[in-house]
Amino acid sequence: VMVLSMGIGGAAFATVISQYVSGVGITIYVLKTRRDLYPERSQLHFNKNILKEIANLSCLTCLQQSVMNFGILMVQGLVNSFGTTIMAAFAAAVKIDTFAYLPVQDFGNAYSTFVAQNYGAGNKDRIRKGTKAAFIMSISFSIVISLLVWIFAKLLMHIFISKKEVMVIAAGIKYLRIVCFSYIFSSITIVYLNIMRTLEKVIISTVVYSVSLIINVIFNYILIFGISFIPSFGIAGAAISTLIARIVEVIITLVYAYRCNETVKIKLKYLIKSDKLLLKDFFRFSIPVTVNELLWGLGTSVNAAILGQLGSQVAAASSIVQVTRQLATVVAFGVSAAAAIIIGKSIGENDIEKA
């Protein structure tokens, strides 16, 4: 982008190259260090039961991810009507917003590994107790990140947008200093819904995020443009709508947790007691995955930051392309998430052949 002056096309080439390098790297690692994970010739066939299991889990996961990405695109469409300045501000703010979510999102994904193995082994009590550590860590992360985003909103916008774009930066700051309060609510929803997904109860995630999307879009339309006695809030309306949607997500999630979920009850006593051995096991599973995902997210953010310095139009175009790319890869992510659950559960059951 900078050295060869290829602009946004250079970023696309860099992304393709990095994906190929990652794929080749992980293949070499497995072949060199984990031959036990490499399938033998006799295992190179399809198992209808496993395929059905993966399909059932991945379909709803793909739908959930699609709903979330469509939501961003729909809100982007509403915001775009205010012109390039607000469009670029929203695009940059969403990048910061996405990175701010990463620690909690990645931690939720990492916690799924812990849950899957204990669920496969039938240790539901350990899952309940491990929930305390999961909630404490995710909520603590979100509080710290919310404060950092609120305090350093201007500095963060400078990373993704050229300092010359004063109007764009001002609009982005306005968005970030409202939407940052939604991180705490999301930390609860993300961790709990990851538990449910691992326990093969994916439908609740789809319901929660579908309802959230509908509410988000409705309030975005009302608050961005204004109707009747409600004034137009512009980009701030998009942030307020997101905050409202996240609060609704938490309400639905908690109602389900206390009223409907019989598989793993979340009880107060499990949020008070501590188990040092369990915590050690919990961190052993969670930390490596979380660090890995954070590094990947950091690389994506650096890419976006470089493009942001090329001007507001390039930044806005890059944001739309990124969401479209995420939509294009939902199947891969859905299948990999489903496979991770099945493998973790199988290892917990000591069914290495299936894993």
C-alpha positions as a printed Julia matrix, in Angstrom:
355×3 Matrix{Float64}:
   0.0     0.0    0.0
   2.68    2.5    1.03
   5.88    1.21  -0.62
   4.44    0.17  -4.01
   1.62    2.76  -3.91
  -0.99    0.14  -4.87
  -3.66    1.69  -2.67
  -6.65   -0.43  -1.65
  -5.69   -3.05  -4.27
  -2.41   -3.58  -2.42
  -4.34   -4.3    0.76
  -6.37   -6.92  -1.11
  -3.2    -8.62  -2.41
  -1.67   -8.53   1.09
  -4.78  -10.19   2.54
  -4.69  -12.99  -0.05
  -0.98  -13.59   0.56
  -1.44  -13.69   4.35
  -4.29  -16.18   4.05
  -2.18  -18.53   1.91
   0.81  -18.21   4.27
  -1.45  -19.0    7.25
  -2.9   -22.05   5.52
   0.49  -23.42   4.49
   1.93  -22.67   7.93
  -0.74  -24.53   9.88
  -0.51  -27.48   7.46
   3.26  -27.74   7.96
   2.83  -27.46  11.74
   0.31  -30.31  11.85
   2.44  -32.51   9.59
   5.63  -31.88  11.59
   4.39  -31.86  15.19
   0.94  -33.46  15.36
   0.92  -36.48  13.07
  -1.77  -37.96  15.33
  -4.16  -35.33  13.97
  -3.45  -36.23  10.36
  -6.1   -38.66   9.05
  -4.96  -42.05   7.82
  -6.01  -43.39   4.43
  -8.66  -45.61   6.05
 -10.25  -42.53   7.63
 -10.57  -40.56   4.4
 -14.28  -41.13   3.95
 -17.46  -39.32   4.92
 -19.33  -40.27   8.07
 -23.01  -39.42   7.55
 -23.71  -39.02  11.27
 -20.8   -36.62  11.8
 -21.7   -34.68   8.64
 -25.28  -34.34   9.88
 -24.04  -33.18  13.28
 -21.74  -30.57  11.7
 -24.5   -29.4    9.34
 -27.01  -28.97  12.19
 -24.59  -26.91  14.26
 -23.03  -24.91  11.45
 -26.26  -23.89   9.67
 -27.59  -21.93  12.64
 -24.13  -20.54  13.42
 -23.85  -19.32   9.81
 -27.31  -17.78  10.05
 -26.33  -16.03  13.28
 -23.14  -14.58  11.74
 -25.03  -13.53   8.61
 -27.64  -11.72  10.69
 -24.93   -9.77  12.52
 -23.11   -8.79   9.31
 -26.34   -7.87   7.51
 -27.16   -5.67  10.48
 -23.91   -3.71  10.03
 -24.55   -3.36   6.28
 -28.13   -2.15   6.84
 -27.04    0.44   9.4
 -24.2     1.5    7.08
 -26.8     2.0    4.35
 -28.88    4.27   6.59
 -25.82    6.26   7.69
 -24.56    6.66   4.1
 -27.47    8.98   3.3
 -25.74   11.71   5.36
 -22.81   11.88   2.95
 -19.16   10.86   2.77
 -18.14   12.48   6.06
 -20.59   10.54   8.25
 -20.13    7.44   6.1
 -16.36    7.47   6.7
 -16.8     8.29  10.4
 -19.13    5.33  10.88
 -16.83    3.02   8.89
 -13.82    3.94  11.06
 -15.8     3.81  14.3
 -17.13    0.33  13.45
 -13.54   -0.89  12.96
 -12.65    0.39  16.44
 -15.91   -1.03  17.77
 -15.15   -4.44  16.24
 -11.64   -4.51  17.69
 -13.02   -3.47  21.1
 -15.32   -6.47  21.01
 -12.48   -8.84  20.13
 -11.2    -9.68  23.66
 -14.67  -10.68  24.86
 -15.64  -12.38  21.58
 -12.38  -14.33  21.46
 -12.59  -15.19  25.12
 -16.1   -16.55  24.56
 -14.82  -18.7   21.69
 -11.91  -19.91  23.81
 -14.21  -20.75  26.71
 -16.18  -22.96  24.32
 -13.2   -25.34  24.24
 -13.33  -25.72  28.01
 -17.11  -26.21  27.94
 -17.03  -28.71  25.05
 -14.55  -31.05  26.75
 -16.34  -30.95  30.08
 -19.71  -31.41  28.4
 -18.37  -34.45  26.55
 -17.05  -35.86  29.84
 -20.4   -35.21  31.54
 -18.9   -32.66  33.98
 -21.76  -30.17  33.94
 -20.87  -29.06  37.46
 -17.45  -27.86  36.21
 -19.15  -25.91  33.43
 -21.37  -24.16  35.96
 -18.42  -23.32  38.2
 -16.27  -22.24  35.27
 -18.97  -19.77  34.32
 -17.92  -17.56  37.23
 -14.4   -17.09  35.87
 -15.78  -16.58  32.36
 -18.2   -13.85  33.4
 -15.72  -12.09  35.7
 -13.03  -11.99  33.0
 -15.34  -10.92  30.16
 -17.1    -8.22  32.2
 -13.77   -6.94  33.56
 -12.34   -6.8   30.03
 -15.38   -4.93  28.75
 -15.32   -2.35  31.57
 -11.64   -1.58  30.95
 -12.14   -1.42  27.17
 -15.22    0.82  27.53
 -13.23    3.27  29.62
 -10.28    3.2   27.2
 -12.51    3.79  24.17
 -14.33    6.67  25.9
 -11.11    8.35  27.06
  -9.02    7.76  23.93
 -11.78    8.02  21.3
 -10.0    10.86  19.48
  -6.64    9.06  19.46
  -8.27    5.87  18.19
  -9.96    7.77  15.35
  -6.57    9.23  14.39
  -5.29    5.68  13.89
  -7.94    4.9   11.27
  -8.54    8.35   9.78
  -6.09   11.04   8.65
  -5.82   13.95  11.12
  -6.82   16.29   8.29
 -10.33   14.79   8.31
 -11.51   16.9   11.28
 -15.26   16.5   10.64
 -14.95   12.75  10.19
 -13.0    12.37  13.44
 -15.51   14.5   15.39
 -18.44   12.4   14.17
 -16.59    9.17  14.98
 -15.84   10.35  18.53
 -19.52   11.11  19.07
 -20.43    7.56  18.01
 -17.72    5.82  20.07
 -18.47    7.66  23.32
 -22.02    6.33  23.25
 -21.55    2.84  21.82
 -18.72    2.0   24.27
 -21.33    1.56  27.03
 -22.77   -1.42  25.11
 -19.61   -3.54  25.61
 -20.56   -4.54  29.17
 -23.93   -5.88  28.04
 -22.36   -7.72  25.11
 -19.81   -9.4   27.41
 -22.63  -11.21  29.24
 -24.5   -12.19  26.08
 -21.44  -13.42  24.17
 -20.13  -15.68  26.95
 -23.51  -17.23  27.74
 -24.51  -17.79  24.12
 -21.14  -19.43  23.46
 -21.92  -21.84  26.3
 -25.3   -22.61  24.71
 -23.74  -23.11  21.27
 -21.25  -25.58  22.71
 -24.1   -27.43  24.42
 -25.68  -27.72  20.94
 -28.43  -25.21  21.74
 -27.69  -22.87  18.85
 -31.26  -21.72  18.23
 -31.24  -19.32  21.2
 -28.28  -17.41  19.68
 -30.14  -17.07  16.39
 -33.27  -15.82  18.17
 -31.34  -13.32  20.3
 -29.38  -11.83  17.4
 -32.39  -11.8   15.04
 -34.49   -9.86  17.55
 -31.52   -7.59  18.19
 -31.16   -6.91  14.44
 -34.83   -5.98  14.07
 -34.72   -3.63  17.07
 -31.41   -2.13  15.93
 -32.68   -1.36  12.43
 -36.01    0.08  13.66
 -34.37    2.37  16.23
 -31.65    3.32  13.75
 -34.26    4.51  11.27
 -36.13    6.45  13.98
 -33.12    8.0   15.71
 -30.9     8.65  12.68
 -33.57   10.43  10.62
 -36.06   11.42  13.33
 -39.85   11.09  13.14
 -42.64   13.3   14.45
 -41.59   14.6   17.89
 -38.28   12.66  17.88
 -35.42   14.76  16.44
 -32.69   13.46  14.13
 -29.61   12.3   16.06
 -27.52   11.43  13.0
 -24.56    9.15  13.73
 -25.28    9.4   17.48
 -28.64    7.76  16.75
 -26.82    4.73  15.32
 -24.81    4.42  18.54
 -27.9     4.77  20.78
 -29.72    2.14  18.7
 -26.82   -0.29  19.11
 -26.83    0.27  22.87
 -30.59   -0.39  23.05
 -30.19   -3.57  20.97
 -27.42   -4.87  23.27
 -29.57   -4.27  26.36
 -32.41   -6.23  24.74
 -29.97   -9.07  23.97
 -29.0    -9.31  27.64
 -32.64   -9.29  28.79
 -33.58  -12.15  26.44
 -30.44  -14.08  27.39
 -31.02  -13.77  31.15
 -34.7   -14.7   30.85
 -33.69  -17.81  28.91
 -30.92  -18.62  31.41
 -33.2   -18.52  34.43
 -36.51  -19.69  32.93
 -35.86  -22.04  30.03
 -32.42  -23.61  30.23
 -32.46  -26.91  32.1
 -29.16  -28.28  30.78
 -26.86  -25.93  32.68
 -28.46  -23.75  35.34
 -26.55  -20.61  36.27
 -26.91  -20.36  40.05
 -25.67  -17.65  42.4
 -23.61  -20.1   44.47
 -21.48  -20.93  41.42
 -20.72  -17.22  40.96
 -19.5   -16.92  44.57
 -17.44  -20.07  45.16
 -13.95  -20.52  43.68
 -12.1   -23.66  42.61
  -8.35  -23.11  42.09
  -7.82  -26.38  40.2
 -10.72  -25.6   37.88
  -9.44  -22.06  37.28
  -6.02  -23.42  36.3
  -7.64  -25.81  33.82
  -9.89  -23.03  32.58
  -7.03  -20.62  31.85
  -4.96  -23.38  30.22
  -7.7   -23.83  27.62
  -8.72  -20.21  27.2
  -5.63  -18.01  27.18
  -3.79  -19.47  24.1
  -6.91  -19.27  21.91
  -7.69  -15.74  23.11
  -4.13  -14.51  22.38
  -4.2   -16.12  18.93
  -7.47  -14.45  17.98
  -6.34  -11.08  19.36
  -3.19  -11.17  17.22
  -5.29  -11.93  14.14
  -7.62   -9.05  15.0
  -4.66   -6.73  15.55
  -3.34   -7.56  12.1
  -6.73   -6.76  10.54
  -6.88   -3.47  12.44
  -3.39   -2.44  11.31
  -4.47   -3.11   7.73
  -7.53   -0.89   8.23
  -5.41    1.82   9.88
  -3.07    1.97   6.88
  -6.01    2.3    4.48
  -7.56    4.96   6.71
  -4.62    7.26   6.02
  -5.46    7.2    2.28
  -8.59    9.3    2.81
 -12.18    9.03   4.01
 -13.52    7.54   0.76
 -11.0     4.67   0.81
 -11.75    4.08   4.52
 -15.49    3.89   3.84
 -15.03    1.56   0.85
 -12.7    -0.67   2.88
 -15.28   -1.0    5.65
 -18.02   -2.15   3.28
 -15.64   -4.61   1.6
 -14.65   -6.01   5.01
 -18.26   -6.72   6.0
 -18.93   -8.28   2.58
 -15.85  -10.46   3.05
 -17.14  -11.58   6.44
 -20.44  -12.53   4.82
 -18.56  -14.54   2.19
 -16.69  -16.51   4.86
 -19.57  -17.28   7.25
 -19.83  -20.86   5.98
 -16.16  -21.54   6.7
 -16.43  -20.02  10.18
 -19.68  -21.84  10.87
 -18.27  -25.23   9.88
 -15.03  -24.65  11.82
 -16.98  -23.6   14.95
 -19.17  -26.71  14.65
 -16.14  -28.95  14.15
 -14.42  -27.42  17.21
 -17.46  -28.2   19.37
 -17.7   -31.79  18.12
 -13.94  -32.39  18.51
 -13.9   -30.93  22.03
 -16.92  -32.95  23.04
 -15.42  -36.14  21.56
 -12.14  -35.61  23.42
 -14.12  -35.15  26.64
 -15.88  -38.45  25.9
 -12.45  -40.0   25.18
 -13.66  -40.83  21.67
 -10.38  -40.03  19.88
 -11.45  -41.85  16.72
 -14.41  -39.53  16.22
 -12.32  -36.46  17.09
